[in-house]
Short mmCIF file of C-alpha atoms in Angstrom, two decimals:
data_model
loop_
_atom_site.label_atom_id
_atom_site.label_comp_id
_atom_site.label_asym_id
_atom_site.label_seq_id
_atom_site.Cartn_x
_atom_site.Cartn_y
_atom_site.Cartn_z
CA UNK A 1 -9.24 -43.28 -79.71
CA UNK A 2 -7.60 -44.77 -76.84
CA UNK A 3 -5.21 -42.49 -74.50
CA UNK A 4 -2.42 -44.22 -72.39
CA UNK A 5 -0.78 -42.97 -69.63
CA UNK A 6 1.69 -43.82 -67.95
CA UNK A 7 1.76 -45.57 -64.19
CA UNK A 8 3.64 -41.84 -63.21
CA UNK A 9 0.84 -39.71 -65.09
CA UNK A 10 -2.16 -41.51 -63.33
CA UNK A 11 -0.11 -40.55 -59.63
CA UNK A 12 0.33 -37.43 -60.58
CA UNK A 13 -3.37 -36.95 -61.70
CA UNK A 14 -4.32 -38.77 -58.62
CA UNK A 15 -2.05 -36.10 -56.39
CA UNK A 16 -3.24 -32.97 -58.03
CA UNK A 17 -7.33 -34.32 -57.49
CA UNK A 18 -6.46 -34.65 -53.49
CA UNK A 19 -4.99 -31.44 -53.43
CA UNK A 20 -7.82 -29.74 -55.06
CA UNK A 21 -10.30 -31.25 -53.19
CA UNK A 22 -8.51 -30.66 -49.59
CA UNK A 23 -8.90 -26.82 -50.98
CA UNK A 24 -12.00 -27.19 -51.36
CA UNK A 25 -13.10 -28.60 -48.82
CA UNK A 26 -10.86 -25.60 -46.73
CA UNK A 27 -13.08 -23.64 -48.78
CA UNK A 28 -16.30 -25.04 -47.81
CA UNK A 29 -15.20 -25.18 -43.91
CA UNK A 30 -13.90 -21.45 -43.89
CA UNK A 31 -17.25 -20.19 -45.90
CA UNK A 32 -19.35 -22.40 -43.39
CA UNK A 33 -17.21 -20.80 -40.38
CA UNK A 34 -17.68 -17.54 -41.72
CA UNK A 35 -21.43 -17.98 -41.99
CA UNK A 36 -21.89 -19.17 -38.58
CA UNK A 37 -19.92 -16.28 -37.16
CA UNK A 38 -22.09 -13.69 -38.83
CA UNK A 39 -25.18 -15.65 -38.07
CA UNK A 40 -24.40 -15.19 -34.35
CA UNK A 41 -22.67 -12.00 -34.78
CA UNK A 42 -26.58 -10.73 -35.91
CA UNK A 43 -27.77 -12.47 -33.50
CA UNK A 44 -26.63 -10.52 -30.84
CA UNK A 45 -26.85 -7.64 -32.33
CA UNK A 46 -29.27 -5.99 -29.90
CA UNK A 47 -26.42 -5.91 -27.81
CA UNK A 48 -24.98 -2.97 -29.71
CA UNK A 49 -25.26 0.57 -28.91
CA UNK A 50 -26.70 2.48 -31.33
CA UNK A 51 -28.62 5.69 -32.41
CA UNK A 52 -31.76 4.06 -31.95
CA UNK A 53 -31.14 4.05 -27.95
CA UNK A 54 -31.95 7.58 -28.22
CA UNK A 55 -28.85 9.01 -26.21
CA UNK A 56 -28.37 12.37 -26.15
CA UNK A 57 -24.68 12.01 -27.38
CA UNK A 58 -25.67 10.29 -30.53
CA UNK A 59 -25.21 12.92 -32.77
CA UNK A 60 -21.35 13.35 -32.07
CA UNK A 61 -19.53 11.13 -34.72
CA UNK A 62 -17.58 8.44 -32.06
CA UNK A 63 -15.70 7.19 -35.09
CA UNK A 64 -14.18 10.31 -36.20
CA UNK A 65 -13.79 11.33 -32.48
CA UNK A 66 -11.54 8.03 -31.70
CA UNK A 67 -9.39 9.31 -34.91
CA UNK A 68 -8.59 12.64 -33.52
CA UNK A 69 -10.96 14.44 -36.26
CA UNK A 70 -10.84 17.82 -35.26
CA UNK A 71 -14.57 18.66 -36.75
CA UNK A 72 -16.05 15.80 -34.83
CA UNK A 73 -13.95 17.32 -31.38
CA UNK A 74 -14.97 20.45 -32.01
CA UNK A 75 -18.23 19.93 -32.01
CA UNK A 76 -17.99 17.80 -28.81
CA UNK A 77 -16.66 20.28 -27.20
CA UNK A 78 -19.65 22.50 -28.14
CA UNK A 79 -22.31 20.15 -27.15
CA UNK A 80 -20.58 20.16 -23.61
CA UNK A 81 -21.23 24.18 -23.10
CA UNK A 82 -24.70 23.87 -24.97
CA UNK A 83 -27.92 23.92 -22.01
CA UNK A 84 -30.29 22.31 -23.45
CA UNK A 85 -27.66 19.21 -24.10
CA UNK A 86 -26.67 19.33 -20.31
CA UNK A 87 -29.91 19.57 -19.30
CA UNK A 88 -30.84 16.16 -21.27
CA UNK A 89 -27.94 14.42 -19.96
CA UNK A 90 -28.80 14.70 -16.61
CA UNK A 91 -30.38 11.91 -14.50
CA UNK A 92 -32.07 11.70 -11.30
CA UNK A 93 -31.24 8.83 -8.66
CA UNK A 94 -34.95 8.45 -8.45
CA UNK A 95 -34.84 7.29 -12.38
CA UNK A 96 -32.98 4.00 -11.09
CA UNK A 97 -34.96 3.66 -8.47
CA UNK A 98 -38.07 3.22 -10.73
CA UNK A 99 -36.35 1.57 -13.96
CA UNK A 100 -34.41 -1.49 -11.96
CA UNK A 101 -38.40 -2.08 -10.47
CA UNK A 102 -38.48 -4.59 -13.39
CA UNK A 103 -35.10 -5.88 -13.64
CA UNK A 104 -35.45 -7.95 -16.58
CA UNK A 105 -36.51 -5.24 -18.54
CA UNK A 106 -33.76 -2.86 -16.74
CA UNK A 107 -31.03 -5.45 -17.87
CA UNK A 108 -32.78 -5.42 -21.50
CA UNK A 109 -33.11 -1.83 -22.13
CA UNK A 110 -29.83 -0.83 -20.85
CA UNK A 111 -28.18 -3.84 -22.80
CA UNK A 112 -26.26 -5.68 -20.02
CA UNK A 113 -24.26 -8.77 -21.16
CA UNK A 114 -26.06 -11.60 -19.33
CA UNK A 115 -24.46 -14.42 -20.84
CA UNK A 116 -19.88 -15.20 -21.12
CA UNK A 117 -19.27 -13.92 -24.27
CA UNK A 118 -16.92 -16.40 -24.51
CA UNK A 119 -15.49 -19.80 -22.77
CA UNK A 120 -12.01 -18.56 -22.39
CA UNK A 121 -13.54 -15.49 -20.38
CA UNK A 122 -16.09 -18.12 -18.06
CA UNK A 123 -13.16 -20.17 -16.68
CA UNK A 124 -11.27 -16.69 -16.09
CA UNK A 125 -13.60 -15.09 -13.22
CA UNK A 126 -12.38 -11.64 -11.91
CA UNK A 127 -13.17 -9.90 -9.01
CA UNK A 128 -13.93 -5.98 -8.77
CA UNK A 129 -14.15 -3.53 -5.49
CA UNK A 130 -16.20 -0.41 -6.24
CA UNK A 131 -15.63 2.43 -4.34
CA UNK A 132 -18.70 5.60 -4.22
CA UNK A 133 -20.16 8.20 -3.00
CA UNK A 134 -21.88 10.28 -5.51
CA UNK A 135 -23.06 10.48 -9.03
CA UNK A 136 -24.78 7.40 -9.79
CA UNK A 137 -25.17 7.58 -13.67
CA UNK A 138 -21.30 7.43 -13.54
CA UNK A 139 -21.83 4.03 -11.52
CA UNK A 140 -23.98 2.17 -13.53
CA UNK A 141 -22.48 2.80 -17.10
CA UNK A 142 -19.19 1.66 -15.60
CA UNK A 143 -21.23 -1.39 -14.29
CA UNK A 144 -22.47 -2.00 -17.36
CA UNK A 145 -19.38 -1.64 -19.09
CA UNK A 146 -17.37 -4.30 -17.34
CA UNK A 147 -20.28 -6.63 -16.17
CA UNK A 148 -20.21 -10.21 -17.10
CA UNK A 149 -21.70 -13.45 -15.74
CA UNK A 150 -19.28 -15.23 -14.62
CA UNK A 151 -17.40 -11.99 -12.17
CA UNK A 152 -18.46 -11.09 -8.94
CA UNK A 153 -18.21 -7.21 -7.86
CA UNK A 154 -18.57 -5.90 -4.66
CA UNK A 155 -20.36 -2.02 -4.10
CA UNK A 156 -19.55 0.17 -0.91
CA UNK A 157 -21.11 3.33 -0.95
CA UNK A 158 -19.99 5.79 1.37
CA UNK A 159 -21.57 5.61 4.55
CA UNK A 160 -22.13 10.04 4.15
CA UNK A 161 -23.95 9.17 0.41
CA UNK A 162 -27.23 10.94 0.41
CA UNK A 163 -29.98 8.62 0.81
CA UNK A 164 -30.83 8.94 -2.83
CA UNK A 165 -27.60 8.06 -4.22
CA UNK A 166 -27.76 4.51 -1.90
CA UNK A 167 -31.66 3.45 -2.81
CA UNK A 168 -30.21 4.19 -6.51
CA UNK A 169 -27.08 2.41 -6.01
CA UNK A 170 -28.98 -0.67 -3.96
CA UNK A 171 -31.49 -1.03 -6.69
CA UNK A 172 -29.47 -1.34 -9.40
CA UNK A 173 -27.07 -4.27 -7.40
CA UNK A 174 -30.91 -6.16 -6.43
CA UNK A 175 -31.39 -7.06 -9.99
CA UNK A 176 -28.01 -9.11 -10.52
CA UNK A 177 -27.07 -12.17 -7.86
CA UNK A 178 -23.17 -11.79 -8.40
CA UNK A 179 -23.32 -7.92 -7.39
CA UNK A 180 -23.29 -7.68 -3.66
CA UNK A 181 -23.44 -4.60 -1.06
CA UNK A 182 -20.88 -4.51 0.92
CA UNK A 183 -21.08 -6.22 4.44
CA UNK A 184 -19.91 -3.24 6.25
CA UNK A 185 -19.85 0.19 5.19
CA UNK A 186 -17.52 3.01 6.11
CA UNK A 187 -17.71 6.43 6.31
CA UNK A 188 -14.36 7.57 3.54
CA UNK A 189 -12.44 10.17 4.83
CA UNK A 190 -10.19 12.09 2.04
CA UNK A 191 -6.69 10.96 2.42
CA UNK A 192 -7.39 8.91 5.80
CA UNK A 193 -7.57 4.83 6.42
CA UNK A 194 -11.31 4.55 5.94
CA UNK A 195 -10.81 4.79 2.27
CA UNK A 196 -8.66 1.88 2.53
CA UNK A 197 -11.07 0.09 5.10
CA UNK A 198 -13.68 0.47 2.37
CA UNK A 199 -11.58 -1.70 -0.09
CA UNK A 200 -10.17 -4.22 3.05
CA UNK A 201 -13.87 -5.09 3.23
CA UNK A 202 -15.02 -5.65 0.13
CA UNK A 203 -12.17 -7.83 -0.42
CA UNK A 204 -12.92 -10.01 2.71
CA UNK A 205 -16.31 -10.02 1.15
CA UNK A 206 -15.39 -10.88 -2.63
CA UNK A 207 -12.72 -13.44 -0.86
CA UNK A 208 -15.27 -15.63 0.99
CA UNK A 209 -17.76 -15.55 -1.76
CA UNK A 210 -18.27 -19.31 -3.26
CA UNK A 211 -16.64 -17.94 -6.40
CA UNK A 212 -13.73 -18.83 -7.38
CA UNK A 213 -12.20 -15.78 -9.31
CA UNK A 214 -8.22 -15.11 -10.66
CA UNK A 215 -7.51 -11.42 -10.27
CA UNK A 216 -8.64 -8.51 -8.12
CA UNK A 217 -9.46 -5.47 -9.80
CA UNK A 218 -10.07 -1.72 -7.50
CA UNK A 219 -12.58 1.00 -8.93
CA UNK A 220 -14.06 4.06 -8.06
CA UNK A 221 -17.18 5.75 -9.63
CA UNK A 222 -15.24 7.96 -11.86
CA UNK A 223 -13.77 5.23 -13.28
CA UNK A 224 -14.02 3.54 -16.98
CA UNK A 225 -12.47 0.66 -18.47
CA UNK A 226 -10.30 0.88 -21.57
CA UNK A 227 -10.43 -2.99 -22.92
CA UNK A 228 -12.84 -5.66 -23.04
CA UNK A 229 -13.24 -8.29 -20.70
CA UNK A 230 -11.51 -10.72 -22.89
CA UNK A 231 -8.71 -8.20 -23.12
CA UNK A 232 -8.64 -7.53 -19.63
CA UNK A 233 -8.51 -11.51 -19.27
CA UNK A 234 -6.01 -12.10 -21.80
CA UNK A 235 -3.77 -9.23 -19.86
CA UNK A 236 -3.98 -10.75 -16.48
CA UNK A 237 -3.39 -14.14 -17.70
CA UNK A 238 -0.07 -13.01 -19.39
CA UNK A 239 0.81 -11.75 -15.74
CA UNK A 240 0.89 -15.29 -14.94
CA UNK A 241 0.25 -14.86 -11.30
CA UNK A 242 2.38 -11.29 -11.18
CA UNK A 243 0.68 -8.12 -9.71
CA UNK A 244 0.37 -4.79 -11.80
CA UNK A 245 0.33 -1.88 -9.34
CA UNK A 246 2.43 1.17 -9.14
CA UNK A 247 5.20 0.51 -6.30
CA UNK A 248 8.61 3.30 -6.59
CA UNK A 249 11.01 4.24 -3.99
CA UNK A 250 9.09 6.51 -1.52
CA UNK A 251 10.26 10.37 -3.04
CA UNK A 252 11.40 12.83 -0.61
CA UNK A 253 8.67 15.52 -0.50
CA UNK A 254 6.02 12.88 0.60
CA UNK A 255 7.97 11.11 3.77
CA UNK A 256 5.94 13.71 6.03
CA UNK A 257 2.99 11.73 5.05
CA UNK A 258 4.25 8.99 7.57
CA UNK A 259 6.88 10.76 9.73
CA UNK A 260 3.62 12.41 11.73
CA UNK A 261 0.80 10.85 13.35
CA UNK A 262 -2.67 11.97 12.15
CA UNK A 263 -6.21 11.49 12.97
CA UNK A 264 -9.71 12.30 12.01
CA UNK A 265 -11.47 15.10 13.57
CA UNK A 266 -15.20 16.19 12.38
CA UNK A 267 -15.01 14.30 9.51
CA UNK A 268 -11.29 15.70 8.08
CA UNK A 269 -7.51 14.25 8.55
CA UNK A 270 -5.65 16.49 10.90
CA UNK A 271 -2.03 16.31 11.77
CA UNK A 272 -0.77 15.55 15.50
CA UNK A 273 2.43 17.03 16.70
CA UNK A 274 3.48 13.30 17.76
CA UNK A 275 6.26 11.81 15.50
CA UNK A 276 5.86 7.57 14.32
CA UNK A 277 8.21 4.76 15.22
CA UNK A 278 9.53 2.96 12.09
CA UNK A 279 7.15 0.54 10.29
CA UNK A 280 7.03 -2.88 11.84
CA UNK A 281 9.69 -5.47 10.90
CA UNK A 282 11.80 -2.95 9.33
CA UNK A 283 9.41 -3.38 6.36
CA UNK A 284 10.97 -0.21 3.61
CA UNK A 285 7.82 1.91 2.43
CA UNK A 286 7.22 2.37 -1.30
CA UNK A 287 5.28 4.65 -3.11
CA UNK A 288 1.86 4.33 -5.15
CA UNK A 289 -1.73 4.82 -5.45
CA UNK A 290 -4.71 3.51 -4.45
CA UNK A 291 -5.80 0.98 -7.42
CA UNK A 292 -4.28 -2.02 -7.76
CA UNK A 293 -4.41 -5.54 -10.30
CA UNK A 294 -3.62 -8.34 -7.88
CA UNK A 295 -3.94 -12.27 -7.65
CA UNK A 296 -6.35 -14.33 -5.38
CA UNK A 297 -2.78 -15.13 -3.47
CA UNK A 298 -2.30 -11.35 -2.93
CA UNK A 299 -5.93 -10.78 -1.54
CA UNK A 300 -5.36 -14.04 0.65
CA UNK A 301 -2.11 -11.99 2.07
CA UNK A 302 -3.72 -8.70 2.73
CA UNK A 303 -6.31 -10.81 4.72
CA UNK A 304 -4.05 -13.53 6.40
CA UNK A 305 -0.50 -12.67 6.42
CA UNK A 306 0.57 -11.17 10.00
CA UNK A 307 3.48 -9.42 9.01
CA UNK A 308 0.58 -7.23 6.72
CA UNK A 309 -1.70 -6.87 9.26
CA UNK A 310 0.70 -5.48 11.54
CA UNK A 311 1.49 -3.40 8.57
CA UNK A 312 -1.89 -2.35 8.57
CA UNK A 313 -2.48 -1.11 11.72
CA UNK A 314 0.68 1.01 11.65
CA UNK A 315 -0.55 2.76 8.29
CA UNK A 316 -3.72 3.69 10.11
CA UNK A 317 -2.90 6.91 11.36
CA UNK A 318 -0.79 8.30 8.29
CA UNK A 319 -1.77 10.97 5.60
CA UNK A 320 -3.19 8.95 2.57
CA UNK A 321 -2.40 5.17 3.57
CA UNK A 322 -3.56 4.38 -0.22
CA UNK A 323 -0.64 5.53 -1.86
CA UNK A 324 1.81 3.44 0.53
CA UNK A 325 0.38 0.52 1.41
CA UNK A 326 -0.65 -1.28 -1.53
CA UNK A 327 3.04 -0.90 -3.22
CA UNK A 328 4.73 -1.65 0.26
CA UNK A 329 2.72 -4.99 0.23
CA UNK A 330 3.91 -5.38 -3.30
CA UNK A 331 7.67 -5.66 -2.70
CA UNK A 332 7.21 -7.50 0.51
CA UNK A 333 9.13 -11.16 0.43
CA UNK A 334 6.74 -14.22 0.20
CA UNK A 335 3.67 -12.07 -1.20
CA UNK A 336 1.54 -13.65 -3.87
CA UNK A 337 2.31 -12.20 -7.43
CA UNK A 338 5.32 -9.73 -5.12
CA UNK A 339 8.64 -8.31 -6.70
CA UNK A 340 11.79 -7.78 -4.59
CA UNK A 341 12.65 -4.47 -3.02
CA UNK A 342 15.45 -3.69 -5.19
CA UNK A 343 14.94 -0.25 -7.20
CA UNK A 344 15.15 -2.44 -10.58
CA UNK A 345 11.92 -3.89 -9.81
CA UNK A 346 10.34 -0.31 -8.90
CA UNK A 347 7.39 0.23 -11.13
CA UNK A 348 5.65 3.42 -12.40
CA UNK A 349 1.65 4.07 -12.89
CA UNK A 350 2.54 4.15 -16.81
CA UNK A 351 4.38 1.12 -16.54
CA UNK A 352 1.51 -0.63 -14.78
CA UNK A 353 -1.78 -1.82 -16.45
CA UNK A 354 -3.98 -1.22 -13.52
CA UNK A 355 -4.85 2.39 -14.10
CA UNK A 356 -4.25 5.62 -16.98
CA UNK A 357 -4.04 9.10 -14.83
CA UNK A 358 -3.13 12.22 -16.46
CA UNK A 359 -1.48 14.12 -13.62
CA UNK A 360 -1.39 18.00 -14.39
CA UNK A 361 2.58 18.18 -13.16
CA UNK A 362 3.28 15.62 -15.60
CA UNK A 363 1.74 17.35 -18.58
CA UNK A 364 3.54 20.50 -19.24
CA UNK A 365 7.00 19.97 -18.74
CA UNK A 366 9.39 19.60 -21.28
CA UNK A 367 9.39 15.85 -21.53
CA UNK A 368 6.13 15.60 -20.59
CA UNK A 369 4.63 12.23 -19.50
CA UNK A 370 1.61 12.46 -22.09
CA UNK A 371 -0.41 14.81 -24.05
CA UNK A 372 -2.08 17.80 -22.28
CA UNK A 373 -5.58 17.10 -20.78
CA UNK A 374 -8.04 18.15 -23.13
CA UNK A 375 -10.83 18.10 -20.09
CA UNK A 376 -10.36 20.11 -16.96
CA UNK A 377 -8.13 19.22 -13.47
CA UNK A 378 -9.69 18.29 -10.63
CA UNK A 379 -6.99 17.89 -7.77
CA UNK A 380 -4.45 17.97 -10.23
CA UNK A 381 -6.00 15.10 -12.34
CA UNK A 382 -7.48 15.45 -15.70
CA UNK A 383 -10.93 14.47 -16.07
CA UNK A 384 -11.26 13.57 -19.79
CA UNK A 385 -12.47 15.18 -22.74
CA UNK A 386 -13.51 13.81 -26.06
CA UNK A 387 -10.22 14.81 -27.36
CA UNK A 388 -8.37 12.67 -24.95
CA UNK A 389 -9.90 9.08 -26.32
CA UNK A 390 -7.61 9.22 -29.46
CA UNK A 391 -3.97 8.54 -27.02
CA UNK A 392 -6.22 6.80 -24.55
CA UNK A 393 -7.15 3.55 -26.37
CA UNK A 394 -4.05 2.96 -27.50
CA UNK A 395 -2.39 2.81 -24.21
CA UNK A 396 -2.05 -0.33 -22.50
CA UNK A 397 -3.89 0.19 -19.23
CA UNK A 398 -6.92 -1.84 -18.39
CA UNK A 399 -8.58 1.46 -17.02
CA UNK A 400 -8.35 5.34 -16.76
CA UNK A 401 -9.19 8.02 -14.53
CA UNK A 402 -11.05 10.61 -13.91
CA UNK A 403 -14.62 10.49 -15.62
CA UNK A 404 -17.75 12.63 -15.50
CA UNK A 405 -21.34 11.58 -17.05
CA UNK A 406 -22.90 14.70 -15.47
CA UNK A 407 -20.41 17.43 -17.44
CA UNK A 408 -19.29 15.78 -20.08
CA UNK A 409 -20.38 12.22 -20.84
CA UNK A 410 -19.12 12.14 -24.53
CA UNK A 411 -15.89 10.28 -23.86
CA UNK A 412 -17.86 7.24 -22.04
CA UNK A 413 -20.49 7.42 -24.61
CA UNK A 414 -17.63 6.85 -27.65
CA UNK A 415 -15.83 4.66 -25.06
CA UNK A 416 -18.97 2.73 -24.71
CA UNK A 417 -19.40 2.03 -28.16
CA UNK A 418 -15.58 1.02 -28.76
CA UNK A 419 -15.62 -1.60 -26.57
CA UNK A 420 -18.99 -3.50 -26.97
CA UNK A 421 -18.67 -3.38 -30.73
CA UNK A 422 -14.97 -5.15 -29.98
CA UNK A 423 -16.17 -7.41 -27.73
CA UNK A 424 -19.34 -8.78 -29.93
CA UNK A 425 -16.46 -8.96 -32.45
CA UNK A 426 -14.07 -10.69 -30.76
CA UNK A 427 -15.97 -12.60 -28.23
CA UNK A 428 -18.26 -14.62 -30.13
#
């Protein structure tokens, strides 16, 4: 029996085969694509945290934690008051000392990410300031947190550091070649110009380093980062050469800060009786903090530009120069990544990416800022709790602050977790 068809029914025929084989072949190039993925998602699977690293926070539930689970807080919140849990978590600078002895099996065992997880994140270099003094287990999980390849980081340690805390701190830096010591080391005053001086000379250092890096991050110790490097990456590069630092017109109640002349006596800022002269070039003062997300350009300002110098040595003798001169430098015409002076370019710590602070002035109010602390204050700023990490992640800052691995090291532990299971996910 012989079928004809018609010159129309053999196109048609011929139409619906191509179509069926371009989905399968989709088919076959998505199941091959998936494969390959999961065959390199296992195989860096040693780069997750787990229970098998033996932590002593492993038996609080992270995941129900991060969802606000009020069984899993509550018994967070318990292990923090228990003695024999803050016993375990506690670990000697001398532990450091001995464990970075073999740095390739210090980098192994602590699961550092020696490789760019990815190539959008190698031709995006970043550059990071680290600012401490004291608790060094606190240091090297926020090391390890942000540490990549392809970044450079720069460590001054406060000049009055007991000698512990700096062979720690030095022998954790010896095993990796793009984390350097600072050149010249200050000793921080609270509130004075050496705590800026500290970050002026790391960035001079991270500057003149032979790489090449985009953005300009600020830490201290008791910091911890909220994204991945890619996301921290993809952030800055949406900045597209902007800055992201708090900068608002300077409020009343803190214009004494510069209207006096101060200095430092036995190691703490005293007040003179003498009264300032007006900033140099008539350059209006804004208000900030100390921690900043700034361009290469900025950097090359801060270091070059004589208009900031001059700046500079005018801020010198002030109460807290951090929380000036960083967001006066910001709104100053001609500045890498600057915004004018006008009030509608003033911008807010919340607004800003560079750092999450709970401020205990700002929590109780009526129309309070953001949720009470669930930690404790220290100097008016919440140091975080397990029960903070549920409104934490979803905010859009690249970092928070205040942290503490010797108290309560729960929140970095879950935060720890987050974000190296994200960036295995989303990195490779």
């Amino acid at each position: 029996m012989v079928i004809l068809l018609s010159r129309g029914c053999i196109l048609w025929w011929l139409k619906l085969c191509g179509v069926l084989g371009l989905l399968w072949m989709i088919f076959l190039l998505r199941s091959s694509n998936m494969n390959w993925v999961h065959s390199r998602r296992l195989r860096y699977d040693w780069l997750e945290y787990t229970d098998a690293d033996n932590s002593p926070e492993k038996v609080c539930n992270c995941s129900a934690i991060l969802h606000g689970e009020r069984e899993a807080l509550e018994q967070a919140k318990l292990l923090t008051i228990t003695k024999e849990f803050l016993k375990r978590i506690q670990i000697p600078d001398e532990y450091y000392v001995n464990a970075s002895q073999d740095c390739r099996n210090f980098k192994l065992s602590r699961k550092y990410v020696t490789f760019p997880l990815s190539q959008e994140e190698k031709e995006f270099p970043l550059a990071y300031s680290m600012v401490v003094h004291h608790k060094v287990q606190n240091f090297e999980r926020l090391l390890r947190a942000i540490y990549a390849p392809q970044n450079i980081y720069c460590v001054h340690v406060d000049k009055k550091s007991k000698p512990s805390v700096v062979a720690a701190i030095m022998a954790i830096t010896s095993c990796f070649p793009n984390v350097l010591m600072v050149s010249r080391r200050v000793s921080v005053v609270y509130a004075g110009w050496p705590r800026v001086q500290a970050d002026l000379n790391c960035m001079a250092n991270l500057y003149n380093s032979t790489t090449k890096w985009k953005y300009f991050i600020n830490l201290c110790g008791q910091d911890f980062p909220l994204k991945t490097n890619l996301e921290i990456v993809r952030t800055l590069k949406a900045l597209r050469g902007g800055n992201s630092l708090e900068s608002e017109k300077m409020p009343n109640e803190k214009r004494w800060r510069m209207t006096y002349t101060h200095q430092i006596v036995d190691g703490i800022l005293q007040r003179t009786g003498n009264t300032k002269g007006p900033p140099p070039f008539n350059l209006p003062i804004f208000s900030g903090n100390a921690y900043i997300v700034v361009s290469r350009g900025y950097i090359r300002n801060v270091l070059e530009d004589s208009r900031i110098l001059a700046l500079m040595e005018w801020f010198k003798d002030t109460y807290s120069p951090d929380e000036f001169l960083w967001a006066t430098i910001q709104r100053i015409p001609g500045v890498s990544g600057s915004t004018r002076p006008h009030y509608k370019y003033d911008m807010s710590d919340i607004n800003a990416v560079a750092r999450l602070v709970k401020w205990l002035s700002l929590e109780h109010q009526n129309d309070a800022a953001y949720p009470a602390c669930q930690g404790n204050h220290v100097r008016t700023i919440c140091v975080y709790s397990a029960g903070d990490l549920e409104w934490m992640i979803k905010q859009h800052h690249l970092f928070a602050n205040k942290f503490d691995a010797d108290k309560d090291p729960i929140p970095i532990y879950c935060l720890e977790k987050y974000l190296r299971h994200k960036a295995l996910s989303d990195g490779l």
